[in-house]
mmCIF file of C-alpha atoms and ligand atoms in Angstrom:
data_model
loop_
_atom_site.group_PDB
_atom_site.id
_atom_site.type_symbol
_atom_site.label_atom_id
_atom_site.label_comp_id
_atom_site.label_asym_id
_atom_site.label_seq_id
_atom_site.Cartn_x
_atom_site.Cartn_y
_atom_site.Cartn_z
ATOM 1 C CA UNK A 1 0.113 -0.130 0.219
ATOM 2 C CA UNK A 2 1.263 3.385 -0.764
ATOM 3 C CA UNK A 3 1.057 5.511 1.904
ATOM 4 C CA UNK A 4 1.316 8.545 0.707
ATOM 5 C CA UNK A 5 -1.635 8.279 -1.157
ATOM 6 C CA UNK A 6 -5.293 8.811 0.816
ATOM 7 C CA UNK A 7 -8.267 7.769 -0.849
ATOM 8 C CA UNK A 8 -11.781 9.479 0.066
ATOM 9 C CA UNK A 9 -15.225 7.924 -0.400
ATOM 10 C CA UNK A 10 -17.647 11.156 -1.064
ATOM 11 C CA UNK A 11 -21.708 10.791 1.124
ATOM 12 C CA UNK A 12 -21.878 13.447 -1.292
ATOM 13 C CA UNK A 13 -21.152 12.986 -5.075
ATOM 14 C CA UNK A 14 -20.014 16.408 -7.241
ATOM 15 C CA UNK A 15 -21.922 17.196 -9.217
ATOM 16 C CA UNK A 16 -19.375 16.957 -13.315
ATOM 17 C CA UNK A 17 -19.796 21.015 -14.092
ATOM 18 C CA UNK A 18 -18.291 21.621 -9.812
ATOM 19 C CA UNK A 19 -15.243 18.763 -10.487
ATOM 20 C CA UNK A 20 -12.557 20.937 -12.308
ATOM 21 C CA UNK A 21 -13.465 23.989 -9.358
ATOM 22 C CA UNK A 22 -13.065 21.263 -6.768
ATOM 23 C CA UNK A 23 -9.876 19.955 -8.062
ATOM 24 C CA UNK A 24 -8.307 22.960 -8.331
ATOM 25 C CA UNK A 25 -9.464 24.262 -4.483
ATOM 26 C CA UNK A 26 -7.796 20.691 -3.584
ATOM 27 C CA UNK A 27 -5.119 22.595 -3.415
ATOM 28 C CA UNK A 28 -5.070 24.526 -1.373
ATOM 29 C CA UNK A 29 -6.594 22.209 1.553
ATOM 30 C CA UNK A 30 -3.225 21.490 3.539
ATOM 31 C CA UNK A 31 0.462 22.370 3.419
ATOM 32 C CA UNK A 32 0.595 18.203 2.986
ATOM 33 C CA UNK A 33 -1.068 17.804 -0.376
ATOM 34 C CA UNK A 34 1.138 17.351 -3.160
ATOM 35 C CA UNK A 35 -1.798 16.463 -5.605
ATOM 36 C CA UNK A 36 -5.252 16.275 -5.367
ATOM 37 C CA UNK A 37 -7.502 14.911 -7.770
ATOM 38 C CA UNK A 38 -11.243 14.095 -8.423
ATOM 39 C CA UNK A 39 -12.528 10.491 -9.278
ATOM 40 C CA UNK A 40 -14.811 11.837 -13.362
ATOM 41 C CA UNK A 41 -18.128 9.991 -11.739
ATOM 42 C CA UNK A 42 -17.032 12.682 -8.240
ATOM 43 C CA UNK A 43 -17.821 10.314 -5.831
ATOM 44 C CA UNK A 44 -13.987 9.933 -5.037
ATOM 45 C CA UNK A 45 -11.410 11.994 -4.148
ATOM 46 C CA UNK A 46 -7.159 10.815 -4.302
ATOM 47 C CA UNK A 47 -4.431 12.738 -2.530
ATOM 48 C CA UNK A 48 -0.777 12.339 -3.502
ATOM 49 C CA UNK A 49 0.785 13.460 0.094
ATOM 50 C CA UNK A 50 4.361 15.420 0.568
ATOM 51 C CA UNK A 51 5.233 12.847 3.289
ATOM 52 C CA UNK A 52 3.285 9.760 4.965
ATOM 53 C CA UNK A 53 0.627 11.038 7.755
ATOM 54 C CA UNK A 54 -0.069 8.997 11.061
ATOM 55 C CA UNK A 55 -3.721 8.215 11.540
ATOM 56 C CA UNK A 56 -4.617 10.895 13.369
ATOM 57 C CA UNK A 57 -4.142 13.627 11.057
ATOM 58 C CA UNK A 58 -4.785 11.938 8.258
ATOM 59 C CA UNK A 59 -8.783 11.689 10.135
ATOM 60 C CA UNK A 60 -8.007 15.243 10.083
ATOM 61 C CA UNK A 61 -7.090 15.479 6.576
ATOM 62 C CA UNK A 62 -10.522 14.084 5.858
ATOM 63 C CA UNK A 63 -12.102 15.346 7.448
ATOM 64 C CA UNK A 64 -11.235 18.706 5.925
ATOM 65 C CA UNK A 65 -11.884 17.031 2.774
ATOM 66 C CA UNK A 66 -15.726 16.536 3.550
ATOM 67 C CA UNK A 67 -15.603 20.630 4.129
ATOM 68 C CA UNK A 68 -14.456 21.999 1.931
ATOM 69 C CA UNK A 69 -16.331 19.639 -0.594
ATOM 70 C CA UNK A 70 -19.982 20.458 1.241
ATOM 71 C CA UNK A 71 -19.396 23.839 1.319
ATOM 72 C CA UNK A 72 -18.446 23.772 -2.407
ATOM 73 C CA UNK A 73 -21.789 21.501 -3.523
ATOM 74 C CA UNK A 74 -24.269 23.307 -0.181
ATOM 75 C CA UNK A 75 -24.609 26.470 -3.643
ATOM 76 C CA UNK A 76 -23.570 25.459 -5.984
ATOM 77 C CA UNK A 77 -25.276 26.385 -9.320
ATOM 78 C CA UNK A 78 -25.197 25.025 -12.299
ATOM 79 C CA UNK A 79 -23.664 27.375 -14.807
ATOM 80 C CA UNK A 80 -25.414 28.136 -17.894
ATOM 81 C CA UNK A 81 -22.417 28.801 -20.595
ATOM 82 C CA UNK A 82 -22.539 31.342 -23.326
ATOM 83 C CA UNK A 83 -19.990 31.321 -26.361
ATOM 84 C CA UNK A 84 -19.861 34.527 -28.091
ATOM 85 C CA UNK A 85 -17.149 33.095 -30.698
ATOM 86 C CA UNK A 86 -15.828 29.754 -31.462
ATOM 87 C CA UNK A 87 -12.589 29.995 -33.965
ATOM 88 C CA UNK A 88 -11.109 26.930 -31.917
ATOM 89 C CA UNK A 89 -11.317 24.453 -35.305
ATOM 90 C CA UNK A 90 -9.081 27.191 -37.324
ATOM 91 C CA UNK A 91 -5.449 25.013 -38.526
ATOM 92 C CA UNK A 92 -3.016 25.680 -36.020
ATOM 93 C CA UNK A 93 0.195 24.249 -36.615
ATOM 94 C CA UNK A 94 2.652 23.008 -33.706
ATOM 95 C CA UNK A 95 1.161 19.961 -31.219
ATOM 96 C CA UNK A 96 4.484 19.753 -28.999
ATOM 97 C CA UNK A 97 4.757 21.099 -24.966
ATOM 98 C CA UNK A 98 6.426 24.154 -25.785
ATOM 99 C CA UNK A 99 7.873 25.244 -22.103
ATOM 100 C CA UNK A 100 10.609 22.406 -22.619
ATOM 101 C CA UNK A 101 12.009 23.861 -25.974
ATOM 102 C CA UNK A 102 11.988 27.881 -24.368
ATOM 103 C CA UNK A 103 13.952 26.094 -21.526
ATOM 104 C CA UNK A 104 16.215 24.715 -23.321
ATOM 105 C CA UNK A 105 16.425 27.857 -25.514
ATOM 106 C CA UNK A 106 17.651 29.428 -22.402
ATOM 107 C CA UNK A 107 13.561 31.511 -22.791
ATOM 108 C CA UNK A 108 12.287 30.840 -20.221
ATOM 109 C CA UNK A 109 14.202 30.710 -16.307
ATOM 110 C CA UNK A 110 12.794 29.478 -13.637
ATOM 111 C CA UNK A 111 13.133 31.320 -10.397
ATOM 112 C CA UNK A 112 11.197 30.040 -8.554
ATOM 113 C CA UNK A 113 7.467 29.050 -8.001
ATOM 114 C CA UNK A 114 5.181 30.249 -10.371
ATOM 115 C CA UNK A 115 8.093 33.527 -11.193
ATOM 116 C CA UNK A 116 9.516 33.058 -13.676
ATOM 117 C CA UNK A 117 11.956 35.472 -16.354
ATOM 118 C CA UNK A 118 11.928 35.374 -19.850
ATOM 119 C CA UNK A 119 14.609 35.694 -23.197
ATOM 120 C CA UNK A 120 13.953 37.351 -25.791
ATOM 121 C CA UNK A 121 11.583 35.749 -28.565
ATOM 122 C CA UNK A 122 9.268 35.653 -25.869
ATOM 123 C CA UNK A 123 9.838 39.483 -24.887
ATOM 124 C CA UNK A 124 9.331 40.294 -28.542
ATOM 125 C CA UNK A 125 6.712 38.712 -28.632
ATOM 126 C CA UNK A 126 4.449 40.201 -25.614
ATOM 127 C CA UNK A 127 5.872 43.146 -27.041
ATOM 128 C CA UNK A 128 4.554 42.775 -30.750
ATOM 129 C CA UNK A 129 1.483 42.182 -28.595
ATOM 130 C CA UNK A 130 1.631 45.188 -26.480
ATOM 131 C CA UNK A 131 1.789 47.249 -29.130
ATOM 132 C CA UNK A 132 -1.647 46.150 -30.953
ATOM 133 C CA UNK A 133 -2.795 45.730 -27.656
ATOM 134 C CA UNK A 134 -1.781 50.098 -27.230
ATOM 135 C CA UNK A 135 -3.489 50.751 -30.496
ATOM 136 C CA UNK A 136 -6.160 49.326 -29.605
ATOM 137 C CA UNK A 137 -6.549 51.052 -26.573
ATOM 138 C CA UNK A 138 -5.866 54.486 -28.702
ATOM 139 C CA UNK A 139 -8.618 53.844 -30.753
ATOM 140 C CA UNK A 140 -10.795 54.160 -28.067
ATOM 141 C CA UNK A 141 -9.159 57.312 -26.605
ATOM 142 C CA UNK A 142 -7.399 55.856 -23.595
ATOM 143 C CA UNK A 143 -5.616 57.778 -21.419
ATOM 144 C CA UNK A 144 -2.500 56.191 -20.247
ATOM 145 C CA UNK A 145 -2.035 55.169 -16.365
ATOM 146 C CA UNK A 146 0.794 53.654 -14.436
ATOM 147 C CA UNK A 147 0.129 51.456 -11.296
ATOM 148 C CA UNK A 148 2.352 49.928 -8.374
ATOM 149 C CA UNK A 149 2.566 46.684 -7.046
ATOM 150 C CA UNK A 150 1.709 46.897 -4.400
ATOM 151 C CA UNK A 151 -1.827 47.892 -3.193
ATOM 152 C CA UNK A 152 -2.694 49.299 -0.013
ATOM 153 C CA UNK A 153 -4.508 46.054 2.560
ATOM 154 C CA UNK A 154 -7.311 48.530 3.094
ATOM 155 C CA UNK A 155 -8.092 49.440 -0.628
ATOM 156 C CA UNK A 156 -8.266 45.747 -0.828
ATOM 157 C CA UNK A 157 -10.330 45.048 1.997
ATOM 158 C CA UNK A 158 -13.062 47.770 0.820
ATOM 159 C CA UNK A 159 -13.725 46.410 -2.539
ATOM 160 C CA UNK A 160 -14.670 42.819 -0.221
ATOM 161 C CA UNK A 161 -11.665 41.413 -1.655
ATOM 162 C CA UNK A 162 -10.483 39.285 1.313
ATOM 163 C CA UNK A 163 -13.880 37.155 2.001
ATOM 164 C CA UNK A 164 -13.406 36.146 -2.417
ATOM 165 C CA UNK A 165 -10.144 35.162 -2.751
ATOM 166 C CA UNK A 166 -8.125 35.175 0.682
ATOM 167 C CA UNK A 167 -6.473 32.078 -0.914
ATOM 168 C CA UNK A 168 -4.674 33.763 -4.033
ATOM 169 C CA UNK A 169 -3.576 36.672 -1.855
ATOM 170 C CA UNK A 170 0.197 37.888 -1.525
ATOM 171 C CA UNK A 171 1.396 39.963 1.356
ATOM 172 C CA UNK A 172 4.608 42.577 1.728
ATOM 173 C CA UNK A 173 6.238 43.570 4.551
ATOM 174 C CA UNK A 174 9.167 45.055 5.763
ATOM 175 C CA UNK A 175 11.761 44.903 9.221
ATOM 176 C CA UNK A 176 10.310 46.156 11.985
ATOM 177 C CA UNK A 177 11.940 48.922 12.400
ATOM 178 C CA UNK A 178 13.992 48.058 15.384
ATOM 179 C CA UNK A 179 17.585 47.618 15.647
ATOM 180 C CA UNK A 180 17.515 44.553 17.840
ATOM 181 C CA UNK A 181 15.986 42.932 14.833
ATOM 182 C CA UNK A 182 17.201 44.654 12.368
ATOM 183 C CA UNK A 183 21.474 43.924 12.997
ATOM 184 C CA UNK A 184 19.659 39.929 14.176
ATOM 185 C CA UNK A 185 17.768 39.719 11.019
ATOM 186 C CA UNK A 186 21.929 40.843 9.291
ATOM 187 C CA UNK A 187 23.485 39.222 11.381
ATOM 188 C CA UNK A 188 21.421 35.893 11.050
ATOM 189 C CA UNK A 189 19.608 35.967 8.148
ATOM 190 C CA UNK A 190 19.894 32.599 5.925
ATOM 191 C CA UNK A 191 17.544 30.579 3.716
ATOM 192 C CA UNK A 192 16.767 26.740 4.330
ATOM 193 C CA UNK A 193 14.234 24.852 2.657
ATOM 194 C CA UNK A 194 13.686 27.895 -0.287
ATOM 195 C CA UNK A 195 12.663 29.616 2.253
ATOM 196 C CA UNK A 196 13.699 32.651 4.564
ATOM 197 C CA UNK A 197 14.324 31.103 8.571
ATOM 198 C CA UNK A 198 13.290 34.140 9.851
ATOM 199 C CA UNK A 199 10.327 34.775 13.401
ATOM 200 C CA UNK A 200 8.032 36.167 12.044
ATOM 201 C CA UNK A 201 8.031 38.941 15.090
ATOM 202 C CA UNK A 202 10.672 40.546 13.281
ATOM 203 C CA UNK A 203 8.353 41.502 10.331
ATOM 204 C CA UNK A 204 5.575 44.587 10.534
ATOM 205 C CA UNK A 205 2.696 44.495 11.019
ATOM 206 C CA UNK A 206 0.480 44.023 6.604
ATOM 207 C CA UNK A 207 -0.060 47.076 5.163
ATOM 208 C CA UNK A 208 0.253 46.413 1.590
ATOM 209 C CA UNK A 209 -0.441 43.491 -0.501
ATOM 210 C CA UNK A 210 1.414 42.776 -3.546
ATOM 211 C CA UNK A 211 -1.651 43.489 -6.276
ATOM 212 C CA UNK A 212 -4.117 41.311 -7.729
ATOM 213 C CA UNK A 213 -4.977 43.142 -11.162
ATOM 214 C CA UNK A 214 -4.988 46.645 -12.746
ATOM 215 C CA UNK A 215 -7.562 48.199 -13.039
ATOM 216 C CA UNK A 216 -8.586 48.903 -9.024
ATOM 217 C CA UNK A 217 -5.912 51.248 -8.535
ATOM 218 C CA UNK A 218 -7.605 53.171 -11.428
ATOM 219 C CA UNK A 219 -11.029 52.557 -9.109
ATOM 220 C CA UNK A 220 -9.059 53.781 -5.793
ATOM 221 C CA UNK A 221 -7.487 56.581 -7.688
ATOM 222 C CA UNK A 222 -10.650 57.936 -8.148
ATOM 223 C CA UNK A 223 -12.547 57.029 -4.840
ATOM 224 C CA UNK A 224 -14.725 59.783 -2.996
ATOM 225 C CA UNK A 225 -14.686 62.282 -6.905
ATOM 226 C CA UNK A 226 -17.245 63.297 -8.748
ATOM 227 C CA UNK A 227 -15.551 62.605 -12.765
ATOM 228 C CA UNK A 228 -15.703 66.136 -14.901
ATOM 229 C CA UNK A 229 -17.798 64.570 -17.369
ATOM 230 C CA UNK A 230 -20.075 61.135 -18.738
ATOM 231 C CA UNK A 231 -17.099 58.903 -19.423
ATOM 232 C CA UNK A 232 -13.519 57.605 -18.647
ATOM 233 C CA UNK A 233 -11.347 55.674 -20.408
ATOM 234 C CA UNK A 234 -8.148 54.142 -19.255
ATOM 235 C CA UNK A 235 -5.146 51.676 -20.162
ATOM 236 C CA UNK A 236 -2.348 50.839 -17.829
ATOM 237 C CA UNK A 237 -0.133 47.700 -18.008
ATOM 238 C CA UNK A 238 1.011 46.130 -14.508
ATOM 239 C CA UNK A 239 2.697 43.104 -12.849
ATOM 240 C CA UNK A 240 -0.611 41.362 -10.519
ATOM 241 C CA UNK A 241 0.503 38.854 -8.572
ATOM 242 C CA UNK A 242 -1.663 35.776 -7.516
ATOM 243 C CA UNK A 243 -0.723 32.652 -5.620
ATOM 244 C CA UNK A 244 -2.123 29.407 -6.890
ATOM 245 C CA UNK A 245 -0.551 27.533 -4.899
ATOM 246 C CA UNK A 246 0.047 24.243 -7.404
ATOM 247 C CA UNK A 247 1.128 23.647 -10.892
ATOM 248 C CA UNK A 248 3.187 26.486 -11.147
ATOM 249 C CA UNK A 249 6.206 24.609 -12.846
ATOM 250 C CA UNK A 250 4.838 26.433 -16.477
ATOM 251 C CA UNK A 251 4.621 30.241 -17.901
ATOM 252 C CA UNK A 252 0.502 28.789 -18.002
ATOM 253 C CA UNK A 253 -0.271 29.909 -14.182
ATOM 254 C CA UNK A 254 2.202 32.279 -12.825
ATOM 255 C CA UNK A 255 2.140 33.642 -9.448
ATOM 256 C CA UNK A 256 3.857 37.071 -10.809
ATOM 257 C CA UNK A 257 2.386 37.728 -13.950
ATOM 258 C CA UNK A 258 1.087 40.818 -16.102
ATOM 259 C CA UNK A 259 -1.365 42.786 -17.645
ATOM 260 C CA UNK A 260 -2.550 45.353 -19.596
ATOM 261 C CA UNK A 261 -5.235 46.580 -19.192
ATOM 262 C CA UNK A 262 -8.037 49.178 -20.971
ATOM 263 C CA UNK A 263 -10.794 50.823 -18.548
ATOM 264 C CA UNK A 264 -14.066 51.837 -19.255
ATOM 265 C CA UNK A 265 -15.616 53.640 -16.752
ATOM 266 C CA UNK A 266 -19.369 55.883 -17.654
ATOM 267 C CA UNK A 267 -22.754 55.116 -17.702
ATOM 268 C CA UNK A 268 -24.205 51.085 -17.629
ATOM 269 C CA UNK A 269 -24.574 51.222 -21.531
ATOM 270 C CA UNK A 270 -21.319 52.872 -22.543
ATOM 271 C CA UNK A 271 -19.339 50.337 -20.506
ATOM 272 C CA UNK A 272 -21.459 47.137 -22.231
ATOM 273 C CA UNK A 273 -20.778 49.461 -25.581
ATOM 274 C CA UNK A 274 -17.022 49.752 -25.077
ATOM 275 C CA UNK A 275 -17.035 45.779 -23.640
ATOM 276 C CA UNK A 276 -18.169 44.438 -26.965
ATOM 277 C CA UNK A 277 -16.397 47.130 -29.455
ATOM 278 C CA UNK A 278 -13.392 46.213 -27.579
ATOM 279 C CA UNK A 279 -13.966 42.334 -28.377
ATOM 280 C CA UNK A 280 -14.845 43.011 -31.463
ATOM 281 C CA UNK A 281 -11.561 44.632 -32.173
ATOM 282 C CA UNK A 282 -9.945 41.639 -30.905
ATOM 283 C CA UNK A 283 -11.634 39.774 -33.057
ATOM 284 C CA UNK A 284 -10.556 40.896 -36.464
ATOM 285 C CA UNK A 285 -7.217 41.568 -35.174
ATOM 286 C CA UNK A 286 -6.484 37.699 -34.278
ATOM 287 C CA UNK A 287 -8.068 36.441 -37.275
ATOM 288 C CA UNK A 288 -5.130 38.490 -38.616
ATOM 289 C CA UNK A 289 -2.914 36.481 -36.015
ATOM 290 C CA UNK A 290 -4.863 32.715 -37.126
ATOM 291 C CA UNK A 291 -4.943 33.145 -33.569
ATOM 292 C CA UNK A 292 -7.131 29.408 -32.484
ATOM 293 C CA UNK A 293 -9.468 30.759 -29.525
ATOM 294 C CA UNK A 294 -13.329 31.167 -28.519
ATOM 295 C CA UNK A 295 -15.038 33.411 -26.099
ATOM 296 C CA UNK A 296 -16.777 32.161 -23.104
ATOM 297 C CA UNK A 297 -18.404 33.290 -19.952
ATOM 298 C CA UNK A 298 -17.337 32.593 -17.122
ATOM 299 C CA UNK A 299 -16.746 33.459 -13.043
ATOM 300 C CA UNK A 300 -14.108 34.557 -11.016
ATOM 301 C CA UNK A 301 -11.749 31.850 -9.021
ATOM 302 C CA UNK A 302 -13.950 32.600 -5.653
ATOM 303 C CA UNK A 303 -13.374 30.937 -2.064
ATOM 304 C CA UNK A 304 -15.560 28.430 -1.538
ATOM 305 C CA UNK A 305 -18.505 29.451 -0.214
ATOM 306 C CA UNK A 306 -18.850 32.385 -2.549
ATOM 307 C CA UNK A 307 -20.923 30.262 -4.864
ATOM 308 C CA UNK A 308 -23.239 33.303 -5.099
ATOM 309 C CA UNK A 309 -21.448 35.343 -6.337
ATOM 310 C CA UNK A 310 -20.579 33.693 -9.362
ATOM 311 C CA UNK A 311 -23.534 32.504 -9.780
ATOM 312 C CA UNK A 312 -24.353 36.673 -9.510
ATOM 313 C CA UNK A 313 -21.135 36.786 -12.490
ATOM 314 C CA UNK A 314 -22.578 34.248 -14.490
ATOM 315 C CA UNK A 315 -26.175 35.537 -14.012
ATOM 316 C CA UNK A 316 -25.299 38.722 -15.424
ATOM 317 C CA UNK A 317 -22.833 37.582 -17.789
ATOM 318 C CA UNK A 318 -20.240 40.273 -16.123
ATOM 319 C CA UNK A 319 -17.428 37.933 -17.166
ATOM 320 C CA UNK A 320 -15.997 36.547 -21.018
ATOM 321 C CA UNK A 321 -13.163 34.557 -21.372
ATOM 322 C CA UNK A 322 -10.932 34.882 -23.944
ATOM 323 C CA UNK A 323 -9.601 30.671 -24.265
ATOM 324 C CA UNK A 324 -6.883 30.369 -26.913
ATOM 325 C CA UNK A 325 -6.474 26.173 -27.946
ATOM 326 C CA UNK A 326 -3.064 24.709 -26.529
ATOM 327 C CA UNK A 327 -2.635 21.881 -29.400
ATOM 328 C CA UNK A 328 -0.906 19.584 -27.145
ATOM 329 C CA UNK A 329 -2.998 19.236 -24.089
ATOM 330 C CA UNK A 330 -6.203 19.557 -26.758
ATOM 331 C CA UNK A 331 -7.652 21.840 -24.252
ATOM 332 C CA UNK A 332 -8.018 25.689 -23.812
ATOM 333 C CA UNK A 333 -6.421 28.981 -21.502
ATOM 334 C CA UNK A 334 -7.523 32.135 -20.163
ATOM 335 C CA UNK A 335 -5.685 34.430 -22.283
ATOM 336 C CA UNK A 336 -7.539 37.550 -21.569
ATOM 337 C CA UNK A 337 -11.506 38.724 -20.139
ATOM 338 C CA UNK A 338 -14.180 41.374 -21.592
ATOM 339 C CA UNK A 339 -15.673 42.046 -17.567
ATOM 340 C CA UNK A 340 -18.192 44.711 -16.310
ATOM 341 C CA UNK A 341 -18.854 45.439 -12.992
ATOM 342 C CA UNK A 342 -22.140 47.160 -13.111
ATOM 343 C CA UNK A 343 -21.562 50.061 -10.307
ATOM 344 C CA UNK A 344 -20.073 47.769 -7.806
ATOM 345 C CA UNK A 345 -16.859 50.058 -7.383
ATOM 346 C CA UNK A 346 -17.886 52.770 -8.710
ATOM 347 C CA UNK A 347 -20.840 52.400 -5.442
ATOM 348 C CA UNK A 348 -17.915 50.765 -2.779
ATOM 349 C CA UNK A 349 -15.629 54.180 -3.420
ATOM 350 C CA UNK A 350 -17.981 56.561 -4.087
ATOM 351 C CA UNK A 351 -17.560 57.076 -7.468
ATOM 352 C CA UNK A 352 -20.208 59.108 -9.384
ATOM 353 C CA UNK A 353 -21.207 60.653 -12.831
ATOM 354 C CA UNK A 354 -21.478 64.830 -12.777
ATOM 355 C CA UNK A 355 -25.270 63.359 -11.870
ATOM 356 C CA UNK A 356 -24.252 61.998 -8.898
ATOM 357 C CA UNK A 357 -25.568 58.208 -10.416
ATOM 358 C CA UNK A 358 -22.635 56.194 -9.529
ATOM 359 C CA UNK A 359 -20.369 54.946 -12.246
ATOM 360 C CA UNK A 360 -20.013 51.384 -13.847
ATOM 361 C CA UNK A 361 -17.251 50.066 -14.627
ATOM 362 C CA UNK A 362 -15.677 48.025 -16.841
ATOM 363 C CA UNK A 363 -11.840 46.036 -18.408
ATOM 364 C CA UNK A 364 -10.526 44.310 -21.388
ATOM 365 C CA UNK A 365 -7.396 42.171 -19.190
ATOM 366 C CA UNK A 366 -4.931 40.142 -21.173
ATOM 367 C CA UNK A 367 -2.707 38.020 -19.724
ATOM 368 C CA UNK A 368 1.303 39.317 -21.476
ATOM 369 C CA UNK A 369 3.039 35.983 -20.443
ATOM 370 C CA UNK A 370 -0.373 33.389 -20.920
ATOM 371 C CA UNK A 371 -0.702 35.148 -24.638
ATOM 372 C CA UNK A 372 2.661 34.293 -25.572
ATOM 373 C CA UNK A 373 2.550 31.232 -25.099
ATOM 374 C CA UNK A 374 -1.030 30.374 -25.458
ATOM 375 C CA UNK A 375 0.554 31.975 -30.361
ATOM 376 C CA UNK A 376 3.809 29.137 -29.331
ATOM 377 C CA UNK A 377 1.884 26.548 -28.115
ATOM 378 C CA UNK A 378 0.205 27.084 -31.984
ATOM 379 C CA UNK A 379 2.890 28.101 -33.946
ATOM 380 C CA UNK A 380 6.309 26.951 -32.440
ATOM 381 C CA UNK A 381 8.966 27.951 -31.347
ATOM 382 C CA UNK A 382 10.315 29.439 -34.692
ATOM 383 C CA UNK A 383 8.893 32.775 -36.024
ATOM 384 C CA UNK A 384 8.699 31.273 -39.698
ATOM 385 C CA UNK A 385 6.438 29.300 -39.201
ATOM 386 C CA UNK A 386 4.378 32.669 -37.928
ATOM 387 C CA UNK A 387 1.859 34.266 -39.092
ATOM 388 C CA UNK A 388 3.126 36.978 -41.620
ATOM 389 C CA UNK A 389 1.436 39.476 -39.633
ATOM 390 C CA UNK A 390 3.793 38.276 -36.247
ATOM 391 C CA UNK A 391 7.078 37.572 -37.886
ATOM 392 C CA UNK A 392 7.243 41.334 -39.905
ATOM 393 C CA UNK A 393 7.708 42.866 -36.638
ATOM 394 C CA UNK A 394 10.223 41.023 -34.988
ATOM 395 C CA UNK A 395 13.241 42.665 -35.220
HETATM 396 P P1 AMP B 401 -8.333 37.983 -14.577
HETATM 397 O O1 AMP B 401 -8.962 38.999 -14.141
HETATM 398 O O2 AMP B 401 -8.864 36.909 -13.884
HETATM 399 O O3 AMP B 401 -9.969 37.955 -15.465
HETATM 400 O O4 AMP B 401 -7.345 37.889 -15.442
HETATM 401 C C1 AMP B 401 -7.650 38.195 -17.165
HETATM 402 C C2 AMP B 401 -5.939 37.313 -17.415
HETATM 403 O O5 AMP B 401 -4.539 37.497 -16.640
HETATM 404 C C3 AMP B 401 -6.631 36.027 -17.765
HETATM 405 O O6 AMP B 401 -6.909 35.608 -19.243
HETATM 406 C C4 AMP B 401 -4.999 35.835 -17.594
HETATM 407 O O7 AMP B 401 -4.827 35.799 -19.252
HETATM 408 C C5 AMP B 401 -4.270 36.275 -16.724
HETATM 409 N N1 AMP B 401 -4.298 35.328 -15.498
HETATM 410 C C6 AMP B 401 -5.232 35.162 -14.468
HETATM 411 N N2 AMP B 401 -4.438 35.019 -13.733
HETATM 412 C C7 AMP B 401 -3.527 34.701 -14.111
HETATM 413 C C8 AMP B 401 -2.042 33.445 -13.411
HETATM 414 N N3 AMP B 401 -1.476 32.750 -12.890
HETATM 415 N N4 AMP B 401 -0.730 33.359 -14.316
HETATM 416 C C9 AMP B 401 -0.462 33.776 -15.481
HETATM 417 N N5 AMP B 401 -1.632 34.547 -16.405
HETATM 418 C C10 AMP B 401 -2.696 35.196 -15.495
HETATM 419 ZN ZN1 ZN B 402 -9.776 44.900 -14.684
#
């Protein structure tokens, strides 16, 4: 018997539409879990552990599984998936996993879990996409902004982020301003098992987190303001941080990634029209480069127990994802999203229009590393095999 594997038979089966979501949350179940899998019919869970556990620990772990599954099943709903575009059948040229080739060519260097440096080919490709996104943003009359990588904890609290996504938060701190603490750290700090072994009391209270998204910064910028006109369109690129807990070995899933956003602020109809118009503009662009993808309604990966929000997003079609084909896996990956937040940020942050109504907001968001990865997964590592439109723009 494998003492690093636990099998749990569930009293309440996991419905089909929830299996992937439960699997992704198993990564946050317990630090001893390496991989968690749900059986295809949803009746059993298998956990592969990093170490063998004693009976008492196994019982506690099983209880956690049941707690997680039950709270996820409780408020569940079957999402109605709406597909706005389907270009998955486009003839892509490449079928292999591009990661080994990218590593071999010195195009990807893994600094740590979910933390990667990129080489010249990927950087040129990302710069190419960036030029396109910027030209689309400029067609919308977007004003450029620059935002920090840190975001105050108090801001995220204001928009319920702690409740919705606690599992993916990344915290920033520094040493306490105390000579004893600083001297002790400078003399004794060392890394063990891939991490800093420092007394947690040496760290100051957390004021900032690493920012999980770009457009939030603009909403905070405008907090408690009445806009001088009926709409504002902006664009910014930034580093985003979301701790994903597992599968952090490829560019598919990063702890630190970058996102280009085009942000629309105004009345409901303005935001919905601009979001739709952004999608249509991008549809033409994707066609010119032969990109295989679909656009599908989606919801954000809320923490367990926040299913009402997911159902709400789904019912009101608040989020559409650009899901690019990954031929080597015969599956798709979200490379971008078109979002509509209704007047959520307007209300929570008191941002109003000249007529004193709360602003509605929305954004088109593109994950730059995933765009480049998906393109290379479809067309290969050699620019000779890329669409003329893309190749022409490579140095
Ligand atoms: P979202 O705000 O969740 O719709 O994210 C916008 C885009 O950012 C996604 O479509 C992805 O392209 C990218 N993204 C989100 N999370 C990650 C991640 N963990 N690693 C890499 N890219 C990500
Ligand atoms: Zn956004």
